[in-house]
């Protein structure tokens, strides 16, 4: 029952020194104790205790490319096509109202066919209309662009894109970066030998000038999320012939803004936070979160003087850049100012739980 009324301390430090933290062994119980010297907490190492380390993740936007359906329709004078982009948000309300309706980009047009398939010109016209509609939508959550797939890359491969040269590079990632540096294009390494070149201004005109690179002619659409806070699900009016994930969506975690929200009022300090003498969140800095869990004796509610065991937590946010500094001494982990320190904060915690 004590856990229902006891607040979990949530703490922040922007530096790690031996004067702030330490580990010693309790002479009575022989248990190792992790000591927050200036913050006023001592955490015993118990059988069911320990800590969880959570590191910040910057996030990654979702990128996919698609080969549209090109099967001859029943009525070539009224070919229906389109894409519905359904937003998937990290949290409702992030960069939007709580709910944003899906967006549709498509329409109806006459097409030409040959051999039971849409001609390349008709496919390109359908793709262009979808790209133009998305580009004209100032509320779009994605960029839709024309794409060309390059295959069988090697270190001697070089190309021109739109008539401008992109030099060969030692790795496929560097070669993709050379293409991205060209005005109006973005390139992604899809695999060890494949590169996707994307443009919202028209189908990229790629010409191989060296090496084994092959420029495919398949009409492709690439869809890129505009924000790491918003992913998407693409639904097509006509089932696509090919769907490839270039880059999975990863929502950001433990961002600087999220840490600031946690310490907006610094617990019960409220408006006195500015004069409380504790650390503030540094703008733009990355933090690592440690959640410590341990067992402690507490007074029971059955009768006066009776004790019970309960689990407690302490949450500590540490400036990530301070974690790797050697400030503790392996032979004296409780010393306030050791000479020739050889252990960092994570190594101190490892010694505590060992």
mmCIF file of C-alpha atoms in Angstrom, residues 26-320:
data_model
loop_
_atom_site.group_PDB
_atom_site.id
_atom_site.type_symbol
_atom_site.label_atom_id
_atom_site.label_comp_id
_atom_site.label_asym_id
_atom_site.label_seq_id
_atom_site.Cartn_x
_atom_site.Cartn_y
_atom_site.Cartn_z
ATOM 1 C CA UNK A 26 27.263 -1.809 4.000
ATOM 2 C CA UNK A 27 29.303 -3.397 6.808
ATOM 3 C CA UNK A 28 26.149 -4.713 8.564
ATOM 4 C CA UNK A 29 24.342 -6.327 5.640
ATOM 5 C CA UNK A 30 27.295 -6.727 3.202
ATOM 6 C CA UNK A 31 24.994 -5.255 0.518
ATOM 7 C CA UNK A 32 26.362 -2.773 -1.977
ATOM 8 C CA UNK A 33 24.827 0.679 -1.756
ATOM 9 C CA UNK A 34 24.588 3.185 -4.603
ATOM 10 C CA UNK A 35 24.817 6.643 -3.087
ATOM 11 C CA UNK A 36 23.499 9.872 -4.612
ATOM 12 C CA UNK A 37 25.602 12.018 -2.312
ATOM 13 C CA UNK A 38 24.259 15.493 -3.096
ATOM 14 C CA UNK A 39 20.740 14.408 -4.038
ATOM 15 C CA UNK A 40 20.235 12.632 -0.725
ATOM 16 C CA UNK A 41 19.403 9.062 -1.773
ATOM 17 C CA UNK A 42 21.029 5.706 -1.082
ATOM 18 C CA UNK A 43 19.871 2.700 -3.092
ATOM 19 C CA UNK A 44 20.590 -0.790 -1.769
ATOM 20 C CA UNK A 45 21.355 -3.605 -4.201
ATOM 21 C CA UNK A 46 18.645 -6.154 -3.473
ATOM 22 C CA UNK A 47 17.851 -9.529 -4.988
ATOM 23 C CA UNK A 48 15.024 -8.149 -7.116
ATOM 24 C CA UNK A 49 16.567 -4.718 -7.646
ATOM 25 C CA UNK A 50 18.606 -3.068 -10.346
ATOM 26 C CA UNK A 51 18.203 -0.445 -13.055
ATOM 27 C CA UNK A 52 17.050 0.053 -16.630
ATOM 28 C CA UNK A 53 18.982 2.372 -18.934
ATOM 29 C CA UNK A 54 16.974 4.175 -21.637
ATOM 30 C CA UNK A 55 18.842 6.012 -24.384
ATOM 31 C CA UNK A 56 17.487 8.778 -26.580
ATOM 32 C CA UNK A 57 16.489 7.978 -30.169
ATOM 33 C CA UNK A 58 16.434 10.770 -32.747
ATOM 34 C CA UNK A 59 13.800 9.060 -34.903
ATOM 35 C CA UNK A 60 13.674 8.128 -38.568
ATOM 36 C CA UNK A 61 11.134 9.009 -41.250
ATOM 37 C CA UNK A 62 9.377 6.288 -43.225
ATOM 38 C CA UNK A 63 10.342 5.940 -46.902
ATOM 39 C CA UNK A 64 8.810 3.478 -49.364
ATOM 40 C CA UNK A 65 8.570 3.136 -53.114
ATOM 41 C CA UNK A 66 5.852 1.562 -55.239
ATOM 42 C CA UNK A 67 5.319 0.279 -58.756
ATOM 43 C CA UNK A 68 1.763 1.192 -59.719
ATOM 44 C CA UNK A 69 -0.718 -1.232 -61.206
ATOM 45 C CA UNK A 70 -0.602 -1.132 -65.027
ATOM 46 C CA UNK A 71 -3.268 -3.718 -65.938
ATOM 47 C CA UNK A 72 -5.621 -2.606 -68.733
ATOM 48 C CA UNK A 73 -8.924 -1.341 -67.242
ATOM 49 C CA UNK A 74 -12.371 -2.323 -68.492
ATOM 50 C CA UNK A 75 -12.939 1.234 -69.734
ATOM 51 C CA UNK A 76 -9.793 2.949 -70.973
ATOM 52 C CA UNK A 77 -11.655 6.244 -71.291
ATOM 53 C CA UNK A 78 -12.320 6.343 -67.532
ATOM 54 C CA UNK A 79 -9.366 4.889 -65.665
ATOM 55 C CA UNK A 80 -9.621 5.448 -61.883
ATOM 56 C CA UNK A 81 -6.449 5.638 -59.818
ATOM 57 C CA UNK A 82 -5.109 7.125 -56.614
ATOM 58 C CA UNK A 83 -3.408 6.820 -53.233
ATOM 59 C CA UNK A 84 -4.873 7.377 -49.779
ATOM 60 C CA UNK A 85 -2.286 8.472 -47.209
ATOM 61 C CA UNK A 86 -3.439 7.615 -43.698
ATOM 62 C CA UNK A 87 -1.369 9.331 -40.973
ATOM 63 C CA UNK A 88 0.055 7.303 -38.085
ATOM 64 C CA UNK A 89 1.189 9.678 -35.360
ATOM 65 C CA UNK A 90 3.517 9.199 -32.425
ATOM 66 C CA UNK A 91 0.969 10.891 -30.179
ATOM 67 C CA UNK A 92 -2.372 12.478 -31.019
ATOM 68 C CA UNK A 93 -1.897 16.221 -31.061
ATOM 69 C CA UNK A 94 1.773 16.147 -32.119
ATOM 70 C CA UNK A 95 2.087 18.649 -35.001
ATOM 71 C CA UNK A 96 -1.663 18.441 -35.558
ATOM 72 C CA UNK A 97 -5.106 18.451 -34.085
ATOM 73 C CA UNK A 98 -5.828 15.146 -32.301
ATOM 74 C CA UNK A 99 -7.184 13.546 -35.485
ATOM 75 C CA UNK A 100 -6.276 14.319 -39.068
ATOM 76 C CA UNK A 101 -8.252 12.708 -41.861
ATOM 77 C CA UNK A 102 -6.543 10.617 -44.490
ATOM 78 C CA UNK A 103 -5.623 12.381 -47.735
ATOM 79 C CA UNK A 104 -6.459 11.095 -51.225
ATOM 80 C CA UNK A 105 -4.423 11.947 -54.301
ATOM 81 C CA UNK A 106 -5.786 10.599 -57.558
ATOM 82 C CA UNK A 107 -8.553 10.910 -60.127
ATOM 83 C CA UNK A 108 -9.885 9.650 -63.413
ATOM 84 C CA UNK A 109 -8.446 9.960 -66.898
ATOM 85 C CA UNK A 110 -8.302 8.313 -70.318
ATOM 86 C CA UNK A 111 -5.328 6.010 -70.839
ATOM 87 C CA UNK A 112 -3.678 4.184 -73.710
ATOM 88 C CA UNK A 113 -2.914 0.486 -73.545
ATOM 89 C CA UNK A 114 -0.703 -1.974 -75.397
ATOM 90 C CA UNK A 115 -0.602 -5.715 -74.935
ATOM 91 C CA UNK A 116 -3.060 -5.583 -72.029
ATOM 92 C CA UNK A 117 -1.002 -3.006 -70.114
ATOM 93 C CA UNK A 118 -1.000 0.771 -69.772
ATOM 94 C CA UNK A 119 1.594 2.343 -72.012
ATOM 95 C CA UNK A 120 4.662 3.883 -70.396
ATOM 96 C CA UNK A 121 3.347 7.340 -71.301
ATOM 97 C CA UNK A 122 0.002 6.684 -69.585
ATOM 98 C CA UNK A 123 1.723 5.271 -66.514
ATOM 99 C CA UNK A 124 3.909 8.376 -66.356
ATOM 100 C CA UNK A 125 0.847 10.643 -66.691
ATOM 101 C CA UNK A 126 -0.920 8.871 -63.815
ATOM 102 C CA UNK A 127 2.177 9.137 -61.626
ATOM 103 C CA UNK A 128 2.647 12.825 -62.492
ATOM 104 C CA UNK A 129 -0.927 13.667 -61.500
ATOM 105 C CA UNK A 130 -0.500 11.999 -58.100
ATOM 106 C CA UNK A 131 2.837 13.752 -57.507
ATOM 107 C CA UNK A 132 1.460 17.151 -58.552
ATOM 108 C CA UNK A 133 -1.587 16.837 -56.284
ATOM 109 C CA UNK A 134 0.535 15.969 -53.262
ATOM 110 C CA UNK A 135 3.052 18.707 -54.040
ATOM 111 C CA UNK A 136 0.216 21.266 -54.216
ATOM 112 C CA UNK A 137 -1.207 20.182 -50.834
ATOM 113 C CA UNK A 138 0.295 22.452 -48.164
ATOM 114 C CA UNK A 139 -1.174 20.181 -45.458
ATOM 115 C CA UNK A 140 0.382 16.994 -46.845
ATOM 116 C CA UNK A 141 2.175 14.805 -44.284
ATOM 117 C CA UNK A 142 4.304 13.142 -46.982
ATOM 118 C CA UNK A 143 6.282 13.998 -50.082
ATOM 119 C CA UNK A 144 5.389 11.906 -53.124
ATOM 120 C CA UNK A 145 7.980 11.947 -55.876
ATOM 121 C CA UNK A 146 8.946 10.268 -59.119
ATOM 122 C CA UNK A 147 11.622 7.641 -58.593
ATOM 123 C CA UNK A 148 14.160 5.664 -60.592
ATOM 124 C CA UNK A 149 15.881 2.538 -59.297
ATOM 125 C CA UNK A 150 19.574 2.021 -60.038
ATOM 126 C CA UNK A 151 20.938 -1.513 -59.692
ATOM 127 C CA UNK A 152 24.273 -3.411 -59.683
ATOM 128 C CA UNK A 153 26.245 -0.514 -58.186
ATOM 129 C CA UNK A 154 29.992 -0.873 -57.693
ATOM 130 C CA UNK A 155 32.727 1.501 -56.560
ATOM 131 C CA UNK A 156 33.463 2.645 -60.115
ATOM 132 C CA UNK A 157 29.848 3.643 -60.858
ATOM 133 C CA UNK A 158 29.195 7.239 -61.909
ATOM 134 C CA UNK A 159 26.141 8.923 -63.439
ATOM 135 C CA UNK A 160 24.643 12.164 -64.625
ATOM 136 C CA UNK A 161 21.281 13.140 -63.184
ATOM 137 C CA UNK A 162 19.430 15.772 -65.161
ATOM 138 C CA UNK A 163 22.639 16.350 -67.069
ATOM 139 C CA UNK A 164 24.732 17.038 -63.945
ATOM 140 C CA UNK A 165 27.512 14.637 -62.969
ATOM 141 C CA UNK A 166 27.566 12.640 -59.733
ATOM 142 C CA UNK A 167 31.026 11.202 -59.126
ATOM 143 C CA UNK A 168 31.872 7.645 -58.117
ATOM 144 C CA UNK A 169 32.430 6.906 -54.431
ATOM 145 C CA UNK A 170 33.990 4.198 -52.288
ATOM 146 C CA UNK A 171 30.661 3.178 -50.699
ATOM 147 C CA UNK A 172 27.087 3.100 -51.905
ATOM 148 C CA UNK A 173 26.058 5.471 -49.100
ATOM 149 C CA UNK A 174 28.631 8.043 -50.221
ATOM 150 C CA UNK A 175 27.558 7.649 -53.849
ATOM 151 C CA UNK A 176 23.915 8.248 -52.830
ATOM 152 C CA UNK A 177 25.110 11.352 -50.969
ATOM 153 C CA UNK A 178 26.784 12.619 -54.153
ATOM 154 C CA UNK A 179 23.442 12.369 -55.970
ATOM 155 C CA UNK A 180 21.547 13.983 -53.099
ATOM 156 C CA UNK A 181 23.963 16.922 -53.285
ATOM 157 C CA UNK A 182 22.588 17.695 -56.755
ATOM 158 C CA UNK A 183 19.807 20.265 -56.788
ATOM 159 C CA UNK A 184 16.312 18.731 -56.829
ATOM 160 C CA UNK A 185 17.145 15.083 -56.121
ATOM 161 C CA UNK A 186 17.358 12.757 -53.132
ATOM 162 C CA UNK A 187 18.996 9.340 -53.282
ATOM 163 C CA UNK A 188 18.740 6.415 -50.867
ATOM 164 C CA UNK A 189 20.807 3.251 -50.658
ATOM 165 C CA UNK A 190 18.122 0.554 -50.755
ATOM 166 C CA UNK A 191 20.552 -2.375 -50.551
ATOM 167 C CA UNK A 192 24.233 -3.113 -51.024
ATOM 168 C CA UNK A 193 23.850 -2.650 -54.795
ATOM 169 C CA UNK A 194 20.630 -0.631 -55.299
ATOM 170 C CA UNK A 195 19.952 3.100 -55.121
ATOM 171 C CA UNK A 196 16.624 4.922 -55.363
ATOM 172 C CA UNK A 197 16.719 8.405 -56.917
ATOM 173 C CA UNK A 198 13.691 10.581 -56.115
ATOM 174 C CA UNK A 199 12.469 13.885 -57.546
ATOM 175 C CA UNK A 200 9.248 15.884 -57.141
ATOM 176 C CA UNK A 201 10.007 17.895 -60.272
ATOM 177 C CA UNK A 202 9.653 15.108 -62.833
ATOM 178 C CA UNK A 203 11.056 11.665 -63.580
ATOM 179 C CA UNK A 204 14.822 11.760 -62.870
ATOM 180 C CA UNK A 205 16.836 11.402 -66.066
ATOM 181 C CA UNK A 206 19.761 9.237 -65.003
ATOM 182 C CA UNK A 207 22.528 8.238 -67.407
ATOM 183 C CA UNK A 208 25.265 5.758 -66.523
ATOM 184 C CA UNK A 209 28.712 7.205 -67.297
ATOM 185 C CA UNK A 210 30.997 4.639 -65.641
ATOM 186 C CA UNK A 211 30.935 1.263 -63.929
ATOM 187 C CA UNK A 212 28.301 -1.447 -63.975
ATOM 188 C CA UNK A 213 25.290 0.607 -62.858
ATOM 189 C CA UNK A 214 21.963 -0.222 -64.560
ATOM 190 C CA UNK A 215 19.247 2.448 -64.813
ATOM 191 C CA UNK A 216 15.843 0.717 -64.720
ATOM 192 C CA UNK A 217 12.889 2.084 -66.692
ATOM 193 C CA UNK A 218 10.029 0.994 -64.416
ATOM 194 C CA UNK A 219 7.682 3.839 -63.414
ATOM 195 C CA UNK A 220 7.938 4.203 -59.628
ATOM 196 C CA UNK A 221 6.518 6.491 -56.958
ATOM 197 C CA UNK A 222 8.448 7.195 -53.757
ATOM 198 C CA UNK A 223 6.658 8.321 -50.584
ATOM 199 C CA UNK A 224 8.596 9.993 -47.768
ATOM 200 C CA UNK A 225 7.146 11.111 -44.432
ATOM 201 C CA UNK A 226 7.815 14.785 -43.713
ATOM 202 C CA UNK A 227 8.234 14.338 -39.961
ATOM 203 C CA UNK A 228 9.695 11.734 -37.619
ATOM 204 C CA UNK A 229 6.602 12.254 -35.452
ATOM 205 C CA UNK A 230 4.259 11.062 -38.196
ATOM 206 C CA UNK A 231 4.373 7.831 -40.153
ATOM 207 C CA UNK A 232 1.828 6.761 -42.765
ATOM 208 C CA UNK A 233 -0.066 3.903 -44.317
ATOM 209 C CA UNK A 234 -0.438 4.050 -48.101
ATOM 210 C CA UNK A 235 -3.612 2.548 -49.566
ATOM 211 C CA UNK A 236 -3.967 2.315 -53.339
ATOM 212 C CA UNK A 237 -7.132 2.401 -55.409
ATOM 213 C CA UNK A 238 -5.595 -0.331 -57.583
ATOM 214 C CA UNK A 239 -3.313 -2.903 -55.915
ATOM 215 C CA UNK A 240 0.337 -2.106 -56.616
ATOM 216 C CA UNK A 241 2.660 -4.470 -58.477
ATOM 217 C CA UNK A 242 5.543 -3.852 -56.074
ATOM 218 C CA UNK A 243 5.986 -2.280 -52.645
ATOM 219 C CA UNK A 244 9.426 -1.841 -51.082
ATOM 220 C CA UNK A 245 10.284 -0.322 -47.693
ATOM 221 C CA UNK A 246 13.427 1.762 -48.022
ATOM 222 C CA UNK A 247 13.458 3.027 -44.441
ATOM 223 C CA UNK A 248 11.199 2.036 -41.561
ATOM 224 C CA UNK A 249 9.495 4.588 -39.339
ATOM 225 C CA UNK A 250 11.095 5.067 -35.919
ATOM 226 C CA UNK A 251 9.405 7.554 -33.628
ATOM 227 C CA UNK A 252 11.760 9.745 -31.573
ATOM 228 C CA UNK A 253 12.179 8.785 -27.928
ATOM 229 C CA UNK A 254 13.475 10.688 -24.922
ATOM 230 C CA UNK A 255 13.917 13.867 -26.943
ATOM 231 C CA UNK A 256 15.091 17.127 -25.411
ATOM 232 C CA UNK A 257 11.527 18.461 -25.551
ATOM 233 C CA UNK A 258 10.220 15.392 -23.716
ATOM 234 C CA UNK A 259 12.807 15.821 -20.966
ATOM 235 C CA UNK A 260 11.865 19.505 -20.665
ATOM 236 C CA UNK A 261 8.215 18.541 -20.261
ATOM 237 C CA UNK A 262 9.191 16.148 -17.473
ATOM 238 C CA UNK A 263 10.965 18.931 -15.595
ATOM 239 C CA UNK A 264 8.710 21.835 -16.539
ATOM 240 C CA UNK A 265 7.920 22.538 -12.888
ATOM 241 C CA UNK A 266 10.550 20.273 -11.335
ATOM 242 C CA UNK A 267 8.122 18.272 -9.276
ATOM 243 C CA UNK A 268 6.758 20.317 -6.379
ATOM 244 C CA UNK A 269 9.211 23.203 -6.784
ATOM 245 C CA UNK A 270 6.727 25.003 -9.036
ATOM 246 C CA UNK A 271 7.649 28.626 -9.702
ATOM 247 C CA UNK A 272 10.581 28.333 -7.288
ATOM 248 C CA UNK A 273 12.415 26.108 -9.775
ATOM 249 C CA UNK A 274 14.686 28.941 -10.961
ATOM 250 C CA UNK A 275 16.084 29.492 -7.463
ATOM 251 C CA UNK A 276 16.067 25.877 -6.273
ATOM 252 C CA UNK A 277 19.766 25.306 -7.020
ATOM 253 C CA UNK A 278 19.165 22.135 -9.039
ATOM 254 C CA UNK A 279 20.174 21.524 -12.651
ATOM 255 C CA UNK A 280 17.965 22.671 -15.518
ATOM 256 C CA UNK A 281 17.533 20.903 -18.858
ATOM 257 C CA UNK A 282 20.096 22.203 -21.359
ATOM 258 C CA UNK A 283 18.559 23.330 -24.652
ATOM 259 C CA UNK A 284 19.144 20.788 -27.418
ATOM 260 C CA UNK A 285 21.131 18.392 -25.221
ATOM 261 C CA UNK A 286 20.663 14.621 -25.199
ATOM 262 C CA UNK A 287 19.816 12.869 -21.944
ATOM 263 C CA UNK A 288 19.894 9.247 -20.794
ATOM 264 C CA UNK A 289 17.316 7.947 -18.329
ATOM 265 C CA UNK A 290 18.084 5.472 -15.553
ATOM 266 C CA UNK A 291 15.174 3.855 -13.701
ATOM 267 C CA UNK A 292 16.308 2.300 -10.420
ATOM 268 C CA UNK A 293 14.112 -0.257 -8.681
ATOM 269 C CA UNK A 294 14.811 -1.729 -5.268
ATOM 270 C CA UNK A 295 13.153 -3.269 -2.228
ATOM 271 C CA UNK A 296 12.860 -1.483 1.102
ATOM 272 C CA UNK A 297 11.217 -2.075 4.438
ATOM 273 C CA UNK A 298 8.240 0.077 5.285
ATOM 274 C CA UNK A 299 5.690 0.189 8.059
ATOM 275 C CA UNK A 300 2.747 -2.120 7.406
ATOM 276 C CA UNK A 301 -0.904 -1.243 7.823
ATOM 277 C CA UNK A 302 -1.871 -4.367 9.737
ATOM 278 C CA UNK A 303 -0.710 -3.257 13.146
ATOM 279 C CA UNK A 304 1.504 -0.767 14.930
ATOM 280 C CA UNK A 305 5.222 -1.450 14.669
ATOM 281 C CA UNK A 306 4.880 -4.083 11.967
ATOM 282 C CA UNK A 307 7.092 -3.916 8.875
ATOM 283 C CA UNK A 308 6.485 -4.993 5.286
ATOM 284 C CA UNK A 309 8.593 -5.079 2.136
ATOM 285 C CA UNK A 310 7.767 -2.754 -0.745
ATOM 286 C CA UNK A 311 9.345 -1.884 -4.081
ATOM 287 C CA UNK A 312 10.523 1.650 -4.714
ATOM 288 C CA UNK A 313 11.734 3.546 -7.766
ATOM 289 C CA UNK A 314 14.020 6.492 -8.428
ATOM 290 C CA UNK A 315 14.287 7.962 -11.929
ATOM 291 C CA UNK A 316 17.486 9.780 -12.881
ATOM 292 C CA UNK A 317 18.118 11.779 -16.066
ATOM 293 C CA UNK A 318 21.827 12.245 -16.848
ATOM 294 C CA UNK A 319 23.366 14.444 -19.541
ATOM 295 C CA UNK A 320 24.536 11.809 -22.026
#
